[in-house]
Amino acid sequence: MYAGVEGLAHVCPHGHVPPALLADPGATLGTPAELFVIPDHYVFRMLYSEGVPLEDLGVPSRDGTPVETDHRRVWQRFCENFHLFRGTPTGLWLADELVNVFGVEEKPTGESAQRIYDHLEEQIARPEFTPRALLDRFDVEVLCTTDAASSPLEHHRRLHDDGLGHVRPTFRPDAVVAIDGPAWPGEIEALGEASGMDVLDYGSFIRALEGRREAFKRMGALATDHSVTVPRTERLSDHEARTIFDRALGGEADGNDAARFAAHMLMEFACMSAEDGLVMQMHVGSFRNHHDALLARFGPDAGADIPLATEWTRNLRPLLNAYGDDPRFRLITFTLDESTYGRELAPLAGHYPAMVLGPPWWFFDSPLGMGRYLDAVVETAGINNLAGFNDDTRAFASIPARHDVWRRATCDWLAGMVVRGLVEEEDAPEMAREFAYGLAKRAYRVPETTYATR
Amino acid sequence: MYAGVEGLAHVCPHGHVPPALLADPGATLGTPAELFVIPDHYVFRMLYSEGVPLEDLGVPSRDGTPVETDHRRVWQRFCENFHLFRGTPTGLWLADELVNVFGVEEKPTGESAQRIYDHLEEQIARPEFTPRALLDRFDVEVLCTTDAASSPLEHHRRLHDDGLGHVRPTFRPDAVVAIDGPAWPGEIEALGEASGMDVLDYGSFIRALEGRREAFKRMGALATDHSVTVPRTERLSDHEARTIFDRALGGEADGNDAARFAAHMLMEFACMSAEDGLVMQMHVGSFRNHHDALLARFGPDAGADIPLATEWTRNLRPLLNAYGDDPRFRLITFTLDESTYGRELAPLAGHYPAMVLGPPWWFFDSPLGMGRYLDAVVETAGINNLAGFNDDTRAFASIPARHDVWRRATCDWLAGMVVRGLVEEEDAPEMAREFAYGLAKRAYRVPETTYATR
Amino acid sequence: MYAGVEGLAHVCPHGHVPPALLADPGATLGTPAELFVIPDHYVFRMLYSEGVPLEDLGVPSRDGTPVETDHRRVWQRFCENFHLFRGTPTGLWLADELVNVFGVEEKPTGESAQRIYDHLEEQIARPEFTPRALLDRFDVEVLCTTDAASSPLEHHRRLHDDGLGHVRPTFRPDAVVAIDGPAWPGEIEALGEASGMDVLDYGSFIRALEGRREAFKRMGALATDHSVTVPRTERLSDHEARTIFDRALGGEADGNDAARFAAHMLMEFACMSAEDGLVMQMHVGSFRNHHDALLARFGPDAGADIPLATEWTRNLRPLLNAYGDDPRFRLITFTLDESTYGRELAPLAGHYPAMVLGPPWWFFDSPLGMGRYLDAVVETAGINNLAGFNDDTRAFASIPARHDVWRRATCDWLAGMVVRGLVEEEDAPEMAREFAYGLAKRAYRVPETTYATR
């Protein structure tokens, strides 16, 4: 069964690969430390949890604290602690990348560290290891990045011009919705600039967002993405929305205003999605930046985002009642609360036509996490209410490794279901292809032409 | 091990088979669409979730919207979408029924749909496929239906008179407890009528309920059933109960009144159960009719009931403190929140003598759901604190298929426990029979005579 | 793999063995009923749940209710109901103890009960079955008991003097923190007495606690233990802390005061741990004494403690922000809410250097519970953020059985991971030894000398 999916092209409809990496034909993957350690919070948080300071790993500080600049020493520390990744998906991905992408033949240890560094450095310098070359080698049919609403999309324009239209932006407006944060005025200004209109009130805010969505679509965007702590959805009256927005412009919005405005904006974005056809993604339930001191020193995405229990049934109800049966609308949900897979999400997706379930996310994007996900959702939602896989990675070179874990996990799960008489043997190969390829393409409405026209 | 339970009689102490189907000797199973699609929300919600309108499936509307009346076309749509049920328990049940009950030999597809329809139509018309004939063929030892408190039980009287006393009613008073709903005055009137006394205040309400319970017992009832969103239990003072009831009669009860009254009535019903010996069932945690537009058009039970996280430990405490060690009392709980199996329910059942755990319910009445249930509850509660299986079906012809899934799942689980040295091999066959038959009989206090006197 | 861990010494850093049992060289295990039934709420709660009154099992009452005093009759009832433990960890432990510790060769039944009693009575009377002899036979490297903050530690002094310094106390101050309970004034008096200073205000309370911690450390303590219903942590201002404490001394503290004071004291205890190096354990989420009537008659620990859903991410944040990256501090958490393993606890332990995860606790200290735990935590936290195993038992003779279940479960889990290609075969044996021995020693900072100097 796995043989039938192993070689399929990679559909990557959601992730965090920096578009600059592919937009610039001269870009490289950097040093081994830059490739594997420094930007990857999956990796450095584990070392940190065992007492290795982030400073020693070269993670850039934003408060002026000096950090390690010798990447060979960063690499040494990483290899000395490689055993911490035993039994983890990060360990699997790292091993897979080292072996299958870069041809490393020994296990990382303190002893082998510098030899491996030499080897990697040499490989990375070769033309077949430029990001664009790897994009081809990885057989990536479509790769969606994640981009701020105010992004001028200059990298995507370059990609487009260079015939790399299968790299597509995704519209992520979180920053312009967070009306109570200190960064908001700047974000609103940037939105105004990018959209070419002054954001002076709620009405012009909405028009600016619509303008940006249109611009994203022109650059090939298929979807939007929304990260919220709680998936509360609730339409405010126009008057309330305008009043809260005015308070925010005046610097007087409080936490309650922000929560109500965010709930309202999810309704607005769903409405816009129904109109312009961009698929709406919701990533829900991460308590971001749990560790204050680390946030102050290293900024966000420092490995200190911790999940929360999440309530979907009541929270999503206004949105699903308004748009859940609209054939133009598509909602893809991601959760960090596995107890909601079978209790709330699969029953919701198994009813509302517009809703499909995103794959296991973040901590649960793992062999065992995938097994639990499939166990919990398929019996209730069937496979056709699922969105297939996405790698959600900022580590470009890990793309094949991550998809391979999913492909093996789904084949493994299907094989178990066949053995137990719960899936018919003749159905399994097609279901495996759906998991690996078909579901993601349909969920994100990836046009057939994308790949062919590269 | 499975061979030892495969042929056991079916004990069906909870379900939703319409008693009229068995009371009328001339009743038939209807058209194939009426048998498999139109009344079964497990089936049509999956088709709906993939974009098939309920109108096209012949689901009757209550707002005058025209729906498909050609059952061959309904059947055609169902078969064209049969692949949606791959990997689902509904798919298993459907396949089992088609093959084992009706002798269908090909898989439902768009191409085979009409041939299968012809075959089914022919079978259903034969005398051995009347509901009463199937009741014998299915070897149903006891079948409990679910009946409103105000039901005159005329079908059960007919069954009784015809010697079919093993079909028994279950007392379900939800409608007369929901004091804040628009339907309540009518329900109270119907209760008064059925009980032969005017419900003018809280005292006569309680007396009317006691009268109905007595009438249900005369028709063979073994149990009551209570569906609540939250399992809150709390005894009100007599004064409060009377005052709230009076407000309700005056049309002035609000949501808070209704919640407190419901919590109080669970205490009252437990008290009545301790006195009259009817086993008390609680089905907890479904957010009914999540989709407003669908409720307006098609009414309840349209596949839009979505589970909620449930708290049992604090909520059930008043009830269990009052009646949990009363040997006359028996409480059987059903949950849609699997995270409570091991955290709350098994520890409660593993302490309070009166409490036993109902089988996995609804979305979790599935091969994998059963495995998770057994994994989560047996180690803490043992098997003797479980209530065995019940099929909970409104699809009469699916009874053997559903029990068969449970029997296979429990044998499979026991075999795994034996292999791992966690259950002794010599104990397993008897445990399998307990799961399949003995536990349900004891939990619901099914009299031994039921079956023999048919 | 199991062969490599089967014979390792037992590290027992948390449990409830009474120190008197080992301090008194003449102590015996008592009658078979005293050894297996009367003090073990795991055992008698199951019998109670099936209708056997605790009175009939000889559980001592505190309200003067007469209870069974004939231990042969208690034993008879236990054996007659031994089938209730089929498929439970208690059943495994009991069988393992009977066979491997006491050489019983037949299964407990009503028929075999008295023969087994005779055999056990004979064995227990032999010198090789005294607790001290068994401590050696069990190869216990370190055994930590659990002791009230006000304990004079006289048994530990005797143990120390007798060269049994590997039996160590653990500082458990719950009783002196519970400021709103009726027992609190007496507890404070006892604390004052044990510490040799008058507790007259918040300042002297803190100094008394620090004094006791120092005394515990002198008797070899490695850790403290804190049991809370909700893991709320929050530092009060000094003024607030003093004021609340004064209210408590005046008998005027309410439930809100108690909750805030408990949250504050967790911060204080973490601060003390960072200073004196005692590892901080938190056992969270048990609703103690759920059954009022049973509490009144039999007191606490009567098998009526029921888990609650637990929130860790927000609750632990103040504590982890203050001490989570302090290398002197170590926090070990225990939960009864399995849904938090992967959602909250593993991500927290996989970030904060000070935090490691305790093994599956209580109801989940079971073969299947261990499997779920490993499945849920290792992929996110790795094994190095785990605290290995502890038996948490008050049944001294069950120690080898409990560790054996863990050793088999971890080997079984590792074998499964190897087969699926998720752990490298060459890594598995060392990981198995870490699970069985190394992790617990490091998590609790057990000095290497402990064992050698016996």
PDB file of N, CA, C and O in Angstrom, chain C residues 133-180:
ATOM      1  N   ALA C 133      13.352  -7.921  56.563  1.00  0.00           N
ATOM      2  CA  ALA C 133      13.908  -8.984  55.716  1.00  0.00           C
ATOM      3  C   ALA C 133      13.443  -8.810  54.267  1.00  0.00           C
ATOM      4  O   ALA C 133      14.211  -8.981  53.315  1.00  0.00           O
ATOM      5  N   LEU C 134      12.171  -8.445  54.124  1.00  0.00           N
ATOM      6  CA  LEU C 134      11.642  -8.263  52.764  1.00  0.00           C
ATOM      7  C   LEU C 134      12.285  -7.061  52.071  1.00  0.00           C
ATOM      8  O   LEU C 134      12.492  -7.075  50.868  1.00  0.00           O
ATOM      9  N   LEU C 135      12.588  -6.033  52.837  1.00  0.00           N
ATOM     10  CA  LEU C 135      13.240  -4.845  52.256  1.00  0.00           C
ATOM     11  C   LEU C 135      14.535  -5.253  51.547  1.00  0.00           C
ATOM     12  O   LEU C 135      14.837  -4.768  50.445  1.00  0.00           O
ATOM     13  N   ASP C 136      15.268  -6.165  52.166  1.00  0.00           N
ATOM     14  CA  ASP C 136      16.475  -6.679  51.526  1.00  0.00           C
ATOM     15  C   ASP C 136      16.127  -7.581  50.342  1.00  0.00           C
ATOM     16  O   ASP C 136      16.675  -7.436  49.253  1.00  0.00           O
ATOM     17  N   ARG C 137      15.219  -8.515  50.594  1.00  0.00           N
ATOM     18  CA  ARG C 137      14.859  -9.455  49.532  1.00  0.00           C
ATOM     19  C   ARG C 137      14.352  -8.706  48.304  1.00  0.00           C
ATOM     20  O   ARG C 137      14.609  -9.101  47.168  1.00  0.00           O
ATOM     21  N   PHE C 138      13.607  -7.635  48.529  1.00  0.00           N
ATOM     22  CA  PHE C 138      13.052  -6.859  47.411  1.00  0.00           C
ATOM     23  C   PHE C 138      14.126  -6.006  46.722  1.00  0.00           C
ATOM     24  O   PHE C 138      13.847  -5.357  45.719  1.00  0.00           O
ATOM     25  N   ASP C 139      15.313  -5.960  47.293  1.00  0.00           N
ATOM     26  CA  ASP C 139      16.400  -5.180  46.699  1.00  0.00           C
ATOM     27  C   ASP C 139      15.987  -3.718  46.511  1.00  0.00           C
ATOM     28  O   ASP C 139      16.041  -3.171  45.406  1.00  0.00           O
ATOM     29  N   VAL C 140      15.537  -3.124  47.613  1.00  0.00           N
ATOM     30  CA  VAL C 140      15.089  -1.737  47.568  1.00  0.00           C
ATOM     31  C   VAL C 140      16.290  -0.821  47.814  1.00  0.00           C
ATOM     32  O   VAL C 140      16.865  -0.833  48.895  1.00  0.00           O
ATOM     33  N   GLU C 141      16.642  -0.043  46.820  1.00  0.00           N
ATOM     34  CA  GLU C 141      17.808   0.828  46.938  1.00  0.00           C
ATOM     35  C   GLU C 141      17.499   2.075  47.751  1.00  0.00           C
ATOM     36  O   GLU C 141      18.315   2.565  48.529  1.00  0.00           O
ATOM     37  N   VAL C 142      16.303   2.588  47.550  1.00  0.00           N
ATOM     38  CA  VAL C 142      15.870   3.740  48.340  1.00  0.00           C
ATOM     39  C   VAL C 142      14.354   3.660  48.444  1.00  0.00           C
ATOM     40  O   VAL C 142      13.681   3.286  47.484  1.00  0.00           O
ATOM     41  N   LEU C 143      13.829   3.969  49.634  1.00  0.00           N
ATOM     42  CA  LEU C 143      12.386   3.931  49.859  1.00  0.00           C
ATOM     43  C   LEU C 143      12.002   5.201  50.594  1.00  0.00           C
ATOM     44  O   LEU C 143      12.371   5.397  51.753  1.00  0.00           O
ATOM     45  N   CYS C 144      11.235   6.066  49.931  1.00  0.00           N
ATOM     46  CA  CYS C 144      10.801   7.299  50.574  1.00  0.00           C
ATOM     47  C   CYS C 144       9.377   7.132  51.071  1.00  0.00           C
ATOM     48  O   CYS C 144       8.496   6.685  50.328  1.00  0.00           O
ATOM     49  N   THR C 145       9.175   7.469  52.318  1.00  0.00           N
ATOM     50  CA  THR C 145       7.835   7.451  52.892  1.00  0.00           C
ATOM     51  C   THR C 145       7.236   8.846  52.750  1.00  0.00           C
ATOM     52  O   THR C 145       7.878   9.760  52.227  1.00  0.00           O
ATOM     53  N   THR C 146       5.991   9.003  53.207  1.00  0.00           N
ATOM     54  CA  THR C 146       5.329  10.302  53.138  1.00  0.00           C
ATOM     55  C   THR C 146       4.927  10.696  54.552  1.00  0.00           C
ATOM     56  O   THR C 146       4.226   9.933  55.221  1.00  0.00           O
ATOM     57  N   ASP C 147       5.369  11.870  54.991  1.00  0.00           N
ATOM     58  CA  ASP C 147       5.252  12.224  56.402  1.00  0.00           C
ATOM     59  C   ASP C 147       4.748  13.648  56.574  1.00  0.00           C
ATOM     60  O   ASP C 147       5.183  14.564  55.868  1.00  0.00           O
ATOM     61  N   ALA C 148       3.854  13.815  57.534  1.00  0.00           N
ATOM     62  CA  ALA C 148       3.305  15.142  57.809  1.00  0.00           C
ATOM     63  C   ALA C 148       4.428  16.103  58.189  1.00  0.00           C
ATOM     64  O   ALA C 148       5.431  15.711  58.795  1.00  0.00           O
ATOM     65  N   ALA C 149       4.234  17.380  57.872  1.00  0.00           N
ATOM     66  CA  ALA C 149       5.224  18.401  58.203  1.00  0.00           C
ATOM     67  C   ALA C 149       5.504  18.417  59.704  1.00  0.00           C
ATOM     68  O   ALA C 149       6.617  18.739  60.135  1.00  0.00           O
ATOM     69  N   SER C 150       4.490  18.051  60.484  1.00  0.00           N
ATOM     70  CA  SER C 150       4.653  18.099  61.940  1.00  0.00           C
ATOM     71  C   SER C 150       5.150  16.776  62.517  1.00  0.00           C
ATOM     72  O   SER C 150       5.264  16.641  63.732  1.00  0.00           O
ATOM     73  N   SER C 151       5.447  15.806  61.664  1.00  0.00           N
ATOM     74  CA  SER C 151       5.924  14.521  62.192  1.00  0.00           C
ATOM     75  C   SER C 151       7.258  14.700  62.922  1.00  0.00           C
ATOM     76  O   SER C 151       8.182  15.338  62.412  1.00  0.00           O
ATOM     77  N   PRO C 152       7.374  14.116  64.114  1.00  0.00           N
ATOM     78  CA  PRO C 152       8.664  14.181  64.806  1.00  0.00           C
ATOM     79  C   PRO C 152       9.720  13.271  64.176  1.00  0.00           C
ATOM     80  O   PRO C 152      10.887  13.305  64.570  1.00  0.00           O
ATOM     81  N   LEU C 153       9.314  12.462  63.221  1.00  0.00           N
ATOM     82  CA  LEU C 153      10.251  11.602  62.483  1.00  0.00           C
ATOM     83  C   LEU C 153      10.982  10.617  63.398  1.00  0.00           C
ATOM     84  O   LEU C 153      12.123  10.243  63.121  1.00  0.00           O
ATOM     85  N   GLU C 154      10.289  10.177  64.434  1.00  0.00           N
ATOM     86  CA  GLU C 154      10.960   9.273  65.376  1.00  0.00           C
ATOM     87  C   GLU C 154      11.274   7.925  64.725  1.00  0.00           C
ATOM     88  O   GLU C 154      12.302   7.318  65.039  1.00  0.00           O
ATOM     89  N   HIS C 155      10.413   7.466  63.828  1.00  0.00           N
ATOM     90  CA  HIS C 155      10.703   6.191  63.161  1.00  0.00           C
ATOM     91  C   HIS C 155      11.922   6.322  62.249  1.00  0.00           C
ATOM     92  O   HIS C 155      12.741   5.418  62.147  1.00  0.00           O
ATOM     93  N   HIS C 156      12.000   7.441  61.565  1.00  0.00           N
ATOM     94  CA  HIS C 156      13.156   7.630  60.677  1.00  0.00           C
ATOM     95  C   HIS C 156      14.453   7.749  61.472  1.00  0.00           C
ATOM     96  O   HIS C 156      15.510   7.309  61.029  1.00  0.00           O
ATOM     97  N   ARG C 157      14.362   8.354  62.651  1.00  0.00           N
ATOM     98  CA  ARG C 157      15.561   8.426  63.492  1.00  0.00           C
ATOM     99  C   ARG C 157      16.034   7.003  63.835  1.00  0.00           C
ATOM    100  O   ARG C 157      17.212   6.682  63.708  1.00  0.00           O
ATOM    101  N   ARG C 158      15.086   6.161  64.227  1.00  0.00           N
ATOM    102  CA  ARG C 158      15.424   4.783  64.553  1.00  0.00           C
ATOM    103  C   ARG C 158      16.018   4.057  63.338  1.00  0.00           C
ATOM    104  O   ARG C 158      17.026   3.346  63.438  1.00  0.00           O
ATOM    105  N   LEU C 159      15.399   4.258  62.188  1.00  0.00           N
ATOM    106  CA  LEU C 159      15.907   3.646  60.954  1.00  0.00           C
ATOM    107  C   LEU C 159      17.337   4.109  60.684  1.00  0.00           C
ATOM    108  O   LEU C 159      18.212   3.306  60.336  1.00  0.00           O
ATOM    109  N   HIS C 160      17.523   5.403  60.823  1.00  0.00           N
ATOM    110  CA  HIS C 160      18.836   6.006  60.625  1.00  0.00           C
ATOM    111  C   HIS C 160      19.855   5.362  61.560  1.00  0.00           C
ATOM    112  O   HIS C 160      20.941   4.934  61.146  1.00  0.00           O
ATOM    113  N   ASP C 161      19.464   5.284  62.828  1.00  0.00           N
ATOM    114  CA  ASP C 161      20.379   4.727  63.832  1.00  0.00           C
ATOM    115  C   ASP C 161      20.682   3.254  63.556  1.00  0.00           C
ATOM    116  O   ASP C 161      21.767   2.759  63.869  1.00  0.00           O
ATOM    117  N   ASP C 162      19.704   2.556  62.956  1.00  0.00           N
ATOM    118  CA  ASP C 162      19.899   1.137  62.672  1.00  0.00           C
ATOM    119  C   ASP C 162      20.589   0.904  61.329  1.00  0.00           C
ATOM    120  O   ASP C 162      20.615  -0.237  60.840  1.00  0.00           O
ATOM    121  N   GLY C 163      21.066   1.954  60.721  1.00  0.00           N
ATOM    122  CA  GLY C 163      21.774   1.784  59.452  1.00  0.00           C
ATOM    123  C   GLY C 163      20.848   1.592  58.257  1.00  0.00           C
ATOM    124  O   GLY C 163      21.274   1.146  57.201  1.00  0.00           O
ATOM    125  N   LEU C 164      19.565   1.946  58.434  1.00  0.00           N
ATOM    126  CA  LEU C 164      18.614   1.825  57.329  1.00  0.00           C
ATOM    127  C   LEU C 164      18.312   3.213  56.744  1.00  0.00           C
ATOM    128  O   LEU C 164      17.153   3.599  56.536  1.00  0.00           O
ATOM    129  N   GLY C 165      19.397   3.926  56.485  1.00  0.00           N
ATOM    130  CA  GLY C 165      19.255   5.299  55.990  1.00  0.00           C
ATOM    131  C   GLY C 165      18.713   5.386  54.581  1.00  0.00           C
ATOM    132  O   GLY C 165      18.418   6.484  54.096  1.00  0.00           O
ATOM    133  N   HIS C 166      18.557   4.259  53.914  1.00  0.00           N
ATOM    134  CA  HIS C 166      17.943   4.323  52.576  1.00  0.00           C
ATOM    135  C   HIS C 166      16.418   4.381  52.667  1.00  0.00           C
ATOM    136  O   HIS C 166      15.749   4.500  51.651  1.00  0.00           O
ATOM    137  N   VAL C 167      15.877   4.302  53.887  1.00  0.00           N
ATOM    138  CA  VAL C 167      14.462   4.640  54.077  1.00  0.00           C
ATOM    139  C   VAL C 167      14.424   6.110  54.490  1.00  0.00           C
ATOM    140  O   VAL C 167      15.012   6.490  55.504  1.00  0.00           O
ATOM    141  N   ARG C 168      13.786   6.918  53.686  1.00  0.00           N
ATOM    142  CA  ARG C 168      13.878   8.368  53.839  1.00  0.00           C
ATOM    143  C   ARG C 168      12.484   8.987  53.971  1.00  0.00           C
ATOM    144  O   ARG C 168      11.523   8.491  53.370  1.00  0.00           O
ATOM    145  N   PRO C 169      12.353  10.068  54.714  1.00  0.00           N
ATOM    146  CA  PRO C 169      11.053  10.725  54.811  1.00  0.00           C
ATOM    147  C   PRO C 169      10.823  11.681  53.645  1.00  0.00           C
ATOM    148  O   PRO C 169      11.756  12.066  52.946  1.00  0.00           O
ATOM    149  N   THR C 170       9.561  12.035  53.450  1.00  0.00           N
ATOM    150  CA  THR C 170       9.186  13.075  52.486  1.00  0.00           C
ATOM    151  C   THR C 170       8.307  14.084  53.206  1.00  0.00           C
ATOM    152  O   THR C 170       7.391  13.698  53.934  1.00  0.00           O
ATOM    153  N   PHE C 171       8.580  15.341  52.963  1.00  0.00           N
ATOM    154  CA  PHE C 171       7.916  16.444  53.667  1.00  0.00           C
ATOM    155  C   PHE C 171       6.572  16.761  53.009  1.00  0.00           C
ATOM    156  O   PHE C 171       6.540  17.233  51.869  1.00  0.00           O
ATOM    157  N   ARG C 172       5.473  16.471  53.718  1.00  0.00           N
ATOM    158  CA  ARG C 172       4.152  16.738  53.139  1.00  0.00           C
ATOM    159  C   ARG C 172       3.368  17.693  54.034  1.00  0.00           C
ATOM    160  O   ARG C 172       2.799  17.291  55.042  1.00  0.00           O
ATOM    161  N   PRO C 173       3.299  18.960  53.658  1.00  0.00           N
ATOM    162  CA  PRO C 173       2.721  19.985  54.536  1.00  0.00           C
ATOM    163  C   PRO C 173       1.253  20.295  54.261  1.00  0.00           C
ATOM    164  O   PRO C 173       0.771  21.333  54.716  1.00  0.00           O
ATOM    165  N   ASP C 174       0.522  19.431  53.536  1.00  0.00           N
ATOM    166  CA  ASP C 174      -0.863  19.768  53.166  1.00  0.00           C
ATOM    167  C   ASP C 174      -1.697  20.194  54.370  1.00  0.00           C
ATOM    168  O   ASP C 174      -2.454  21.175  54.303  1.00  0.00           O
ATOM    169  N   ALA C 175      -1.575  19.458  55.467  1.00  0.00           N
ATOM    170  CA  ALA C 175      -2.469  19.696  56.603  1.00  0.00           C
ATOM    171  C   ALA C 175      -2.266  21.077  57.214  1.00  0.00           C
ATOM    172  O   ALA C 175      -3.226  21.694  57.687  1.00  0.00           O
ATOM    173  N   VAL C 176      -1.036  21.580  57.201  1.00  0.00           N
ATOM    174  CA  VAL C 176      -0.803  22.889  57.819  1.00  0.00           C
ATOM    175  C   VAL C 176      -1.107  24.050  56.867  1.00  0.00           C
ATOM    176  O   VAL C 176      -1.097  25.206  57.269  1.00  0.00           O
ATOM    177  N   VAL C 177      -1.404  23.708  55.592  1.00  0.00           N
ATOM    178  CA  VAL C 177      -1.761  24.742  54.618  1.00  0.00           C
ATOM    179  C   VAL C 177      -3.281  24.902  54.511  1.00  0.00           C
ATOM    180  O   VAL C 177      -3.776  25.952  54.098  1.00  0.00           O
ATOM    181  N   ALA C 178      -4.025  23.882  54.916  1.00  0.00           N
ATOM    182  CA  ALA C 178      -5.486  23.884  54.752  1.00  0.00           C
ATOM    183  C   ALA C 178      -6.133  24.747  55.825  1.00  0.00           C
ATOM    184  O   ALA C 178      -6.748  24.238  56.775  1.00  0.00           O
ATOM    185  N   ILE C 179      -6.057  26.069  55.664  1.00  0.00           N
ATOM    186  CA  ILE C 179      -6.393  26.990  56.762  1.00  0.00           C
ATOM    187  C   ILE C 179      -7.875  27.066  57.088  1.00  0.00           C
ATOM    188  O   ILE C 179      -8.230  27.620  58.121  1.00  0.00           O
ATOM    189  N   ASP C 180      -8.745  26.521  56.232  1.00  0.00           N
ATOM    190  CA  ASP C 180     -10.168  26.654  56.541  1.00  0.00           C
ATOM    191  C   ASP C 180     -10.776  25.380  57.131  1.00  0.00           C
ATOM    192  O   ASP C 180     -11.986  25.326  57.338  1.00  0.00           O
TER     193      ASP C 180
END
